[in-house]
Amino acid sequence: MSEALVEHYRSVRRHTLALAEPLSDEDCCAQSMPDASPVKWHMAHTTWFFETFLLERYEPAFQPFDAAFRVLFNSYYNGVGDKYPRPWRGLLTRPSLGDVRAYRRNVDERLVQLMARHDVPAELTGLVELGLQHEQQHQELMLTDVKHLLSMNPTHPAYSQAPLAPASWLAPATWHAFEAGIVRVGHEGDGFCFDNETPRHRQFVEAFELASRLVSNGEYLAFIEAGGYRDPALWLSEGWDWINANRISHPLYWRQMQDGWREFTLHGLQTLDLHRPVTHVSYFEADAYARWAGARLPSEAEWERAARDAKDFGHASLHPPAASGGARPDGLMQLFGACWQWTSSSYAPYPGYRAAEGAIGEYNGKFMVNQYVLRGSSCATPPGHARISYRNFFPAGTCWQFSGIRLARSSLS
Ligand SMILES: [Fe+2]
């Protein structure tokens, strides 16, 4: 196996440890809600993936590091067997964080040895790459899960002590027109993609316009001040029930103080920056905002058509940057590296989609129900992980991811 892949393996695995660096052992063990997992669990589960899907299959004389881990750190693979219940992951005070770090070192050593062998089957390369892409997905979850955890603490602890400077400027939003026609959707080329990005296929898309940048906090604040959360005409029925049942009247991490709005960030509690994009909004909120603004959310095919020549995949940071303009000749900004963008498309298989054989086939396909697709990437997406054809997906009431709003509108006359 190539030196480059071994080095890539080491660097992705190191990045996980680097993300945990600012955290205490206590930070790493707690779980703030059923959707979020403790950092320690992420560190173990990503290792479990390599042990279960690679070492167990291909290592001569395989012995598990700890037989109990097969169940403890199985996320959702029914084909592998029993799973420890997700809402209880924060109760796993044993194994200790030290034990999990030892587990990581052990699996790293064994996997690098396996990769060095000359008789490994060709499919191992693809599985190493899948394991690394899987770990990168969990790296983003580590940040969003830890943000949710820290947000529960009334002392507003910061993950990063680095200051978050206010954005001094915001590029004006403009509309960019795309003609009607057949567009190609799905992954192209030899690079890695998940199975849900295939097969590449054609879709007819009517003429549409896409906003040049994401909706800003200032624009979203205008929606709130105009009574957006109190007007049932703006909301999908389930969305109206959702905001009322959960008493939601602003984005997840906004806090209203006597002297104005603050936003909890990975840099701690900050004055709400009106220039930065609104983030941590649900599909329901994105949809209601779009209706209020006289627009709508883009479909997946529209988004992919608009992004097809993208070259700038953004830079990882801990909070979405403001649109400062000029990255692409067509003026589209913040396609990547700020907030995931809700689309109006249900997460469904592309025509001709087939999941992989066996337990690994549970990776994506079985989740294609009751979720919406988000496109692009976020500030928390690790470097090298974003792609034009990438399909992220969450249920409509999800807000703890870095999810934002890009508007579209139809240009049919
Ligand atoms: Fe996973």
Tab-separated table of C-alpha atoms and ligand atoms in Angstrom:
chain	number	residue	atom	x	y	z
A	1	MET	CA	0.000	0.000	0.000
A	2	SER	CA	1.285	3.477	-0.837
A	3	GLU	CA	3.394	5.527	1.551
A	4	ALA	CA	1.085	8.443	0.840
A	5	LEU	CA	-1.944	6.531	2.162
A	6	VAL	CA	-0.068	5.495	5.310
A	7	GLU	CA	0.931	9.118	5.891
A	8	HIS	CA	-2.650	10.247	5.236
A	9	TYR	CA	-3.823	7.678	7.773
A	10	ARG	CA	-1.420	8.978	10.404
A	11	SER	CA	-2.326	12.584	9.771
A	12	VAL	CA	-6.116	12.062	9.994
A	13	ARG	CA	-5.713	10.035	13.179
A	14	ARG	CA	-3.477	12.738	14.686
A	15	HIS	CA	-6.041	15.402	13.857
A	16	THR	CA	-8.643	13.653	16.037
A	17	LEU	CA	-6.259	13.827	18.992
A	18	ALA	CA	-5.482	17.472	18.232
A	19	LEU	CA	-9.214	18.317	18.367
A	20	ALA	CA	-9.426	16.763	21.832
A	21	GLU	CA	-6.366	18.675	23.023
A	22	PRO	CA	-8.224	21.698	24.555
A	23	LEU	CA	-10.581	19.380	26.474
A	24	SER	CA	-10.346	17.921	29.966
A	25	ASP	CA	-10.995	14.238	30.654
A	26	GLU	CA	-14.374	15.273	32.108
A	27	ASP	CA	-15.251	17.231	28.947
A	28	CYS	CA	-14.495	14.110	26.902
A	29	CYS	CA	-16.805	11.790	28.848
A	30	ALA	CA	-20.048	13.801	29.141
A	31	GLN	CA	-23.034	13.532	26.772
A	32	SER	CA	-25.407	16.503	26.575
A	33	MET	CA	-28.258	14.925	24.583
A	34	PRO	CA	-29.102	11.646	22.809
A	35	ASP	CA	-28.077	13.036	19.384
A	36	ALA	CA	-24.599	14.013	20.576
A	37	SER	CA	-21.861	11.633	21.674
A	38	PRO	CA	-18.995	12.097	24.116
A	39	VAL	CA	-15.626	12.914	22.562
A	40	LYS	CA	-14.228	9.768	24.161
A	41	TRP	CA	-16.858	7.705	22.369
A	42	HIS	CA	-15.980	9.334	19.020
A	43	MET	CA	-12.299	8.556	19.641
A	44	ALA	CA	-13.123	4.918	20.370
A	45	HIS	CA	-15.800	4.400	17.711
A	46	THR	CA	-13.606	5.665	14.837
A	47	THR	CA	-10.980	3.173	16.032
A	48	TRP	CA	-13.612	0.440	16.301
A	49	PHE	CA	-14.420	1.064	12.630
A	50	PHE	CA	-10.841	0.208	11.616
A	51	GLU	CA	-10.655	-2.743	13.996
A	52	THR	CA	-14.012	-4.220	12.950
A	53	PHE	CA	-14.072	-3.599	9.216
A	54	LEU	CA	-10.342	-3.930	8.465
A	55	LEU	CA	-8.334	-5.759	11.142
A	56	GLU	CA	-10.996	-8.341	11.948
A	57	ARG	CA	-11.269	-9.219	8.267
A	58	TYR	CA	-7.701	-9.004	7.076
A	59	GLU	CA	-5.273	-9.271	10.008
A	60	PRO	CA	-3.738	-12.738	10.267
A	61	ALA	CA	-4.516	-14.265	13.697
A	62	PHE	CA	-6.796	-11.351	14.634
A	63	GLN	CA	-7.361	-10.847	18.351
A	64	PRO	CA	-9.593	-7.981	19.543
A	65	PHE	CA	-7.977	-5.321	21.706
A	66	ASP	CA	-10.902	-5.815	24.092
A	67	ALA	CA	-13.793	-8.089	23.125
A	68	ALA	CA	-16.316	-5.826	24.917
A	69	PHE	CA	-15.510	-2.888	22.608
A	70	ARG	CA	-17.223	-4.627	19.680
A	71	VAL	CA	-20.585	-3.844	21.292
A	72	LEU	CA	-19.688	-0.695	23.268
A	73	PHE	CA	-18.452	1.238	20.242
A	74	ASN	CA	-20.742	-0.109	17.523
A	75	SER	CA	-22.840	2.866	16.422
A	76	TYR	CA	-25.583	1.501	14.179
A	77	TYR	CA	-24.296	-1.573	12.324
A	78	ASN	CA	-26.900	-4.286	12.910
A	79	GLY	CA	-24.864	-6.600	10.711
A	80	VAL	CA	-22.023	-6.451	13.266
A	81	GLY	CA	-24.297	-7.394	16.162
A	82	ASP	CA	-25.383	-5.800	19.438
A	83	LYS	CA	-24.956	-2.096	20.156
A	84	TYR	CA	-24.776	-0.081	23.348
A	85	PRO	CA	-27.730	2.383	23.391
A	86	ARG	CA	-26.810	5.742	21.936
A	87	PRO	CA	-28.505	7.927	24.611
A	88	TRP	CA	-26.374	6.221	27.298
A	89	ARG	CA	-22.951	6.740	25.768
A	90	GLY	CA	-22.122	9.361	28.403
A	91	LEU	CA	-22.539	6.699	31.101
A	92	LEU	CA	-19.481	4.804	29.880
A	93	THR	CA	-17.009	6.062	32.480
A	94	ARG	CA	-15.096	2.842	31.757
A	95	PRO	CA	-13.028	2.305	29.676
A	96	SER	CA	-11.154	5.413	30.772
A	97	LEU	CA	-9.962	8.035	28.331
A	98	GLY	CA	-6.464	6.609	28.863
A	99	ASP	CA	-7.705	3.156	27.854
A	100	VAL	CA	-9.297	4.617	24.723
A	101	ARG	CA	-6.048	6.358	23.818
A	102	ALA	CA	-4.235	3.018	24.264
A	103	TYR	CA	-6.868	1.395	22.013
A	104	ARG	CA	-6.149	3.987	19.347
A	105	ARG	CA	-2.384	3.419	19.543
A	106	ASN	CA	-2.822	-0.343	19.381
A	107	VAL	CA	-5.096	-0.272	16.333
A	108	ASP	CA	-2.840	2.299	14.607
A	109	GLU	CA	0.182	0.044	15.055
A	110	ARG	CA	-1.622	-3.044	13.791
A	111	LEU	CA	-3.190	-1.255	10.865
A	112	VAL	CA	0.080	0.290	9.718
A	113	GLN	CA	1.650	-3.190	9.907
A	114	LEU	CA	-1.209	-4.611	7.865
A	115	MET	CA	-0.848	-1.854	5.277
A	116	ALA	CA	2.856	-2.681	4.941
A	117	ARG	CA	2.172	-6.301	3.941
A	118	HIS	CA	2.534	-7.262	0.288
A	119	ASP	CA	-0.310	-9.762	0.235
A	120	VAL	CA	-3.167	-7.448	1.236
A	121	PRO	CA	-6.192	-7.547	-1.041
A	122	ALA	CA	-6.884	-4.555	-3.242
A	123	GLU	CA	-10.151	-3.650	-1.502
A	124	LEU	CA	-8.217	-2.842	1.685
A	125	THR	CA	-7.097	0.471	0.174
A	126	GLY	CA	-10.729	1.500	-0.352
A	127	LEU	CA	-11.633	0.482	3.196
A	128	VAL	CA	-8.739	2.493	4.685
A	129	GLU	CA	-9.947	5.523	2.736
A	130	LEU	CA	-13.544	4.898	3.886
A	131	GLY	CA	-12.354	4.600	7.498
A	132	LEU	CA	-10.497	7.908	7.207
A	133	GLN	CA	-13.454	9.709	5.639
A	134	HIS	CA	-15.596	8.230	8.415
A	135	GLU	CA	-13.167	9.551	11.023
A	136	GLN	CA	-13.285	13.002	9.405
A	137	GLN	CA	-17.082	12.982	9.691
A	138	HIS	CA	-16.683	12.232	13.378
A	139	GLN	CA	-14.110	15.035	13.721
A	140	GLU	CA	-16.823	17.489	12.714
A	141	LEU	CA	-19.248	15.812	15.125
A	142	MET	CA	-16.686	16.090	17.938
A	143	LEU	CA	-16.751	19.876	17.532
A	144	THR	CA	-20.530	20.194	17.198
A	145	ASP	CA	-21.153	17.772	20.076
A	146	VAL	CA	-18.678	19.488	22.364
A	147	LYS	CA	-20.172	22.873	21.441
A	148	HIS	CA	-23.584	21.606	22.535
A	149	LEU	CA	-22.110	20.217	25.739
A	150	LEU	CA	-20.311	23.461	26.631
A	151	SER	CA	-23.446	25.466	25.759
A	152	MET	CA	-25.266	23.718	28.616
A	153	ASN	CA	-22.865	25.269	31.126
A	154	PRO	CA	-24.048	28.678	32.417
A	155	THR	CA	-20.425	29.858	32.701
A	156	HIS	CA	-20.164	29.680	28.861
A	157	PRO	CA	-16.812	27.887	28.704
A	158	ALA	CA	-14.814	28.451	25.529
A	159	TYR	CA	-13.358	25.510	23.592
A	160	SER	CA	-10.781	27.886	22.135
A	161	GLN	CA	-9.260	30.788	24.026
A	162	ALA	CA	-8.370	32.529	20.751
A	163	PRO	CA	-10.395	35.725	20.277
A	164	LEU	CA	-13.120	35.814	17.639
A	165	ALA	CA	-12.782	39.163	15.893
A	166	PRO	CA	-15.989	40.807	14.649
A	167	ALA	CA	-16.375	40.683	10.879
A	168	SER	CA	-15.849	44.223	9.627
A	169	TRP	CA	-17.696	43.877	6.325
A	170	LEU	CA	-20.382	41.835	4.630
A	171	ALA	CA	-20.628	41.460	0.865
A	172	PRO	CA	-24.083	42.473	-0.405
A	173	ALA	CA	-26.340	39.579	-1.416
A	174	THR	CA	-27.074	39.374	-5.131
A	175	TRP	CA	-28.975	36.889	-7.286
A	176	HIS	CA	-27.200	34.692	-9.820
A	177	ALA	CA	-29.228	33.259	-12.689
A	178	PHE	CA	-28.931	29.744	-14.126
A	179	GLU	CA	-30.673	28.648	-17.298
A	180	ALA	CA	-33.042	25.711	-17.522
A	181	GLY	CA	-31.492	22.483	-18.715
A	182	ILE	CA	-30.268	18.983	-18.001
A	183	VAL	CA	-27.724	18.947	-15.179
A	184	ARG	CA	-25.397	16.167	-14.145
A	185	VAL	CA	-25.718	15.252	-10.482
A	186	GLY	CA	-23.471	12.943	-8.490
A	187	HIS	CA	-19.813	12.166	-8.077
A	188	GLU	CA	-17.478	12.313	-11.036
A	189	GLY	CA	-13.889	11.119	-11.359
A	190	ASP	CA	-11.573	8.732	-9.506
A	191	GLY	CA	-11.464	10.440	-6.111
A	192	PHE	CA	-13.217	9.125	-3.035
A	193	CYS	CA	-16.943	9.515	-2.545
A	194	PHE	CA	-19.570	7.884	-0.377
A	195	ASP	CA	-21.970	5.485	-2.070
A	196	ASN	CA	-24.868	7.941	-1.637
A	197	GLU	CA	-23.204	10.315	-4.161
A	198	THR	CA	-23.578	7.697	-6.912
A	199	PRO	CA	-24.469	6.975	-9.611
A	200	ARG	CA	-23.929	10.195	-11.526
A	201	HIS	CA	-27.116	10.855	-13.424
A	202	ARG	CA	-29.105	13.541	-15.236
A	203	GLN	CA	-31.863	15.735	-13.909
A	204	PHE	CA	-33.853	18.455	-15.623
A	205	VAL	CA	-33.743	21.727	-13.723
A	206	GLU	CA	-35.927	24.728	-14.549
A	207	ALA	CA	-34.369	28.185	-14.688
A	208	PHE	CA	-33.531	29.410	-11.204
A	209	GLU	CA	-31.566	31.983	-9.270
A	210	LEU	CA	-29.317	31.406	-6.324
A	211	ALA	CA	-28.241	33.913	-3.679
A	212	SER	CA	-24.586	34.879	-3.802
A	213	ARG	CA	-24.047	34.255	-0.104
A	214	LEU	CA	-25.643	32.772	3.000
A	215	VAL	CA	-28.290	34.580	5.044
A	216	SER	CA	-26.563	36.685	7.699
A	217	ASN	CA	-27.344	36.988	11.408
A	218	GLY	CA	-28.497	40.555	10.768
A	219	GLU	CA	-30.976	39.427	8.126
A	220	TYR	CA	-32.230	36.615	10.333
A	221	LEU	CA	-32.636	39.047	13.231
A	222	ALA	CA	-34.934	41.137	11.015
A	223	PHE	CA	-37.079	38.012	10.523
A	224	ILE	CA	-37.290	37.546	14.302
A	225	GLU	CA	-38.087	41.224	14.909
A	226	ALA	CA	-40.798	41.104	12.237
A	227	GLY	CA	-42.513	38.375	14.275
A	228	GLY	CA	-41.366	35.512	12.064
A	229	TYR	CA	-41.619	32.943	14.856
A	230	ARG	CA	-45.186	34.046	15.686
A	231	ASP	CA	-46.701	33.915	12.191
A	232	PRO	CA	-48.125	30.461	11.402
A	233	ALA	CA	-48.463	31.364	7.716
A	234	LEU	CA	-44.681	31.138	7.376
A	235	TRP	CA	-44.284	27.668	8.815
A	236	LEU	CA	-44.738	24.128	7.651
A	237	SER	CA	-47.270	22.407	9.883
A	238	GLU	CA	-44.638	20.198	11.514
A	239	GLY	CA	-42.360	23.199	11.896
A	240	TRP	CA	-45.060	25.210	13.665
A	241	ASP	CA	-45.647	22.289	16.051
A	242	TRP	CA	-41.879	21.976	16.527
A	243	ILE	CA	-41.274	25.626	17.506
A	244	ASN	CA	-44.266	25.602	19.849
A	245	ALA	CA	-43.573	22.262	21.498
A	246	ASN	CA	-39.917	23.205	22.047
A	247	ARG	CA	-40.564	26.934	22.735
A	248	ILE	CA	-38.162	27.974	20.003
A	249	SER	CA	-37.965	31.658	19.117
A	250	HIS	CA	-34.383	32.073	17.846
A	251	PRO	CA	-31.421	30.000	16.582
A	252	LEU	CA	-30.071	27.371	18.979
A	253	TYR	CA	-27.109	29.292	20.421
A	254	TRP	CA	-28.516	32.822	20.433
A	255	ARG	CA	-29.013	34.323	23.886
A	256	GLN	CA	-31.081	37.455	24.490
A	257	MET	CA	-29.580	39.704	27.168
A	258	GLN	CA	-30.879	43.029	28.453
A	259	ASP	CA	-28.418	44.902	26.276
A	260	GLY	CA	-28.806	42.822	23.123
A	261	TRP	CA	-28.159	39.470	21.514
A	262	ARG	CA	-25.225	37.201	22.179
A	263	GLU	CA	-24.224	33.976	20.466
A	264	PHE	CA	-22.555	31.050	22.157
A	265	THR	CA	-19.608	29.910	20.038
A	266	LEU	CA	-16.626	27.604	20.406
A	267	HIS	CA	-14.830	30.830	21.367
A	268	GLY	CA	-17.288	31.355	24.245
A	269	LEU	CA	-20.193	33.780	24.477
A	270	GLN	CA	-19.854	36.597	21.920
A	271	THR	CA	-21.830	39.647	20.888
A	272	LEU	CA	-24.016	38.491	17.983
A	273	ASP	CA	-22.061	39.350	14.848
A	274	LEU	CA	-24.608	40.656	12.336
A	275	HIS	CA	-22.253	40.086	9.405
A	276	ARG	CA	-21.604	36.406	9.962
A	277	PRO	CA	-24.033	33.835	8.562
A	278	VAL	CA	-26.871	32.579	10.706
A	279	THR	CA	-26.042	29.050	11.805
A	280	HIS	CA	-27.520	26.205	13.875
A	281	VAL	CA	-30.952	26.617	12.318
A	282	SER	CA	-33.273	23.698	11.584
A	283	TYR	CA	-34.792	22.894	8.213
A	284	PHE	CA	-38.064	24.299	9.565
A	285	GLU	CA	-36.427	27.644	10.403
A	286	ALA	CA	-34.570	27.785	7.071
A	287	ASP	CA	-37.804	27.074	5.207
A	288	ALA	CA	-39.818	29.660	7.187
A	289	TYR	CA	-37.138	32.322	6.732
A	290	ALA	CA	-37.044	31.664	2.987
A	291	ARG	CA	-40.830	32.015	2.730
A	292	TRP	CA	-40.718	35.289	4.690
A	293	ALA	CA	-37.972	36.543	2.369
A	294	GLY	CA	-40.061	35.760	-0.738
A	295	ALA	CA	-37.744	32.968	-1.766
A	296	ARG	CA	-37.267	29.252	-1.158
A	297	LEU	CA	-34.525	26.749	-0.433
A	298	PRO	CA	-32.567	25.359	-3.403
A	299	SER	CA	-32.949	21.753	-4.488
A	300	GLU	CA	-29.895	19.513	-4.407
A	301	ALA	CA	-29.655	19.550	-8.195
A	302	GLU	CA	-29.793	23.354	-8.302
A	303	TRP	CA	-27.105	23.630	-5.643
A	304	GLU	CA	-24.853	21.149	-7.407
A	305	ARG	CA	-25.367	22.867	-10.765
A	306	ALA	CA	-24.336	26.188	-9.235
A	307	ALA	CA	-21.342	24.723	-7.419
A	308	ARG	CA	-20.054	22.510	-10.220
A	309	ASP	CA	-16.941	24.554	-10.972
A	310	ALA	CA	-16.076	25.271	-7.331
A	311	LYS	CA	-12.371	25.276	-6.552
A	312	ASP	CA	-12.351	26.878	-3.093
A	313	PHE	CA	-13.341	24.412	-0.400
A	314	GLY	CA	-12.856	26.842	2.485
A	315	HIS	CA	-10.624	26.720	5.517
A	316	ALA	CA	-11.433	25.001	8.778
A	317	SER	CA	-12.263	27.343	11.647
A	318	LEU	CA	-14.425	27.235	14.746
A	319	HIS	CA	-17.074	29.698	13.632
A	320	PRO	CA	-18.498	30.502	10.186
A	321	PRO	CA	-16.780	33.517	8.600
A	322	ALA	CA	-18.685	36.401	7.007
A	323	ALA	CA	-18.961	36.578	3.211
A	324	SER	CA	-16.230	38.954	2.195
A	325	GLY	CA	-16.727	38.638	-1.541
A	326	GLY	CA	-14.981	37.812	-4.729
A	327	ALA	CA	-13.965	34.157	-4.418
A	328	ARG	CA	-15.527	33.017	-7.727
A	329	PRO	CA	-15.943	34.770	-11.039
A	330	ASP	CA	-19.712	34.183	-10.842
A	331	GLY	CA	-19.736	35.775	-7.395
A	332	LEU	CA	-21.011	32.775	-5.433
A	333	MET	CA	-19.593	32.857	-1.915
A	334	GLN	CA	-19.663	30.525	1.087
A	335	LEU	CA	-20.433	27.383	-0.905
A	336	PHE	CA	-17.951	25.636	1.390
A	337	GLY	CA	-16.333	26.248	4.757
A	338	ALA	CA	-19.031	28.366	6.437
A	339	CYS	CA	-22.339	26.530	7.036
A	340	TRP	CA	-23.957	23.446	5.575
A	341	GLN	CA	-26.861	24.614	3.448
A	342	TRP	CA	-30.302	23.075	3.833
A	343	THR	CA	-31.827	22.020	0.539
A	344	SER	CA	-35.488	21.309	-0.179
A	345	SER	CA	-34.527	17.772	-1.270
A	346	SER	CA	-35.441	14.743	0.775
A	347	TYR	CA	-32.538	12.385	1.324
A	348	ALA	CA	-33.329	9.689	-1.218
A	349	PRO	CA	-31.342	7.261	-3.359
A	350	TYR	CA	-30.178	8.490	-6.753
A	351	PRO	CA	-31.601	6.521	-9.705
A	352	GLY	CA	-29.666	3.253	-9.855
A	353	TYR	CA	-28.205	3.584	-6.328
A	354	ARG	CA	-26.997	0.382	-4.736
A	355	ALA	CA	-25.595	0.072	-1.237
A	356	ALA	CA	-22.441	-2.007	-0.690
A	357	GLU	CA	-22.760	-5.660	0.337
A	358	GLY	CA	-22.641	-6.618	4.017
A	359	ALA	CA	-22.550	-4.500	7.170
A	360	ILE	CA	-20.608	-1.690	5.481
A	361	GLY	CA	-23.679	-1.229	3.257
A	362	GLU	CA	-25.438	0.141	6.373
A	363	TYR	CA	-23.248	3.259	6.157
A	364	ASN	CA	-25.710	5.452	4.214
A	365	GLY	CA	-28.544	3.692	2.427
A	366	LYS	CA	-30.652	2.720	5.423
A	367	PHE	CA	-30.984	6.360	6.498
A	368	MET	CA	-32.774	7.438	3.340
A	369	VAL	CA	-36.068	8.276	5.038
A	370	ASN	CA	-37.390	11.354	6.878
A	371	GLN	CA	-34.255	13.473	6.410
A	372	TYR	CA	-33.259	16.445	4.275
A	373	VAL	CA	-30.020	16.910	2.379
A	374	LEU	CA	-27.560	19.658	3.252
A	375	ARG	CA	-24.928	20.705	0.733
A	376	GLY	CA	-21.515	22.322	0.858
A	377	SER	CA	-19.502	22.028	4.059
A	378	SER	CA	-19.033	23.983	7.276
A	379	CYS	CA	-16.288	25.740	9.208
A	380	ALA	CA	-15.969	22.526	11.257
A	381	THR	CA	-15.490	20.240	8.254
A	382	PRO	CA	-11.898	18.989	8.360
A	383	PRO	CA	-9.506	20.055	5.586
A	384	GLY	CA	-9.702	17.835	2.502
A	385	HIS	CA	-13.114	16.385	3.355
A	386	ALA	CA	-15.447	18.609	1.290
A	387	ARG	CA	-16.609	17.740	-2.243
A	388	ILE	CA	-19.044	19.237	-4.738
A	389	SER	CA	-21.191	16.079	-4.752
A	390	TYR	CA	-21.167	15.600	-0.944
A	391	ARG	CA	-24.585	14.854	0.582
A	392	ASN	CA	-24.984	15.523	4.278
A	393	PHE	CA	-28.368	14.702	5.797
A	394	PHE	CA	-30.287	15.341	8.992
A	395	PRO	CA	-33.910	15.286	10.199
A	396	ALA	CA	-35.799	18.571	9.783
A	397	GLY	CA	-35.607	19.538	13.470
A	398	THR	CA	-31.806	19.280	13.697
A	399	CYS	CA	-29.944	22.435	14.746
A	400	TRP	CA	-26.757	21.416	16.521
A	401	GLN	CA	-24.839	21.117	13.266
A	402	PHE	CA	-23.371	24.222	11.596
A	403	SER	CA	-26.425	24.496	9.320
A	404	GLY	CA	-27.308	27.734	7.522
A	405	ILE	CA	-29.496	29.163	4.793
A	406	ARG	CA	-28.858	29.904	1.130
A	407	LEU	CA	-31.869	31.234	-0.742
A	408	ALA	CA	-33.046	30.307	-4.200
A	409	ARG	CA	-35.945	31.429	-6.337
A	410	SER	CA	-37.576	30.222	-9.510
A	411	SER	CA	-37.238	32.367	-12.581
A	412	LEU	CA	-40.170	30.889	-14.499
A	413	SER	CA	-42.246	33.719	-15.868
B	1	FE	FE	-19.609	6.407	12.719
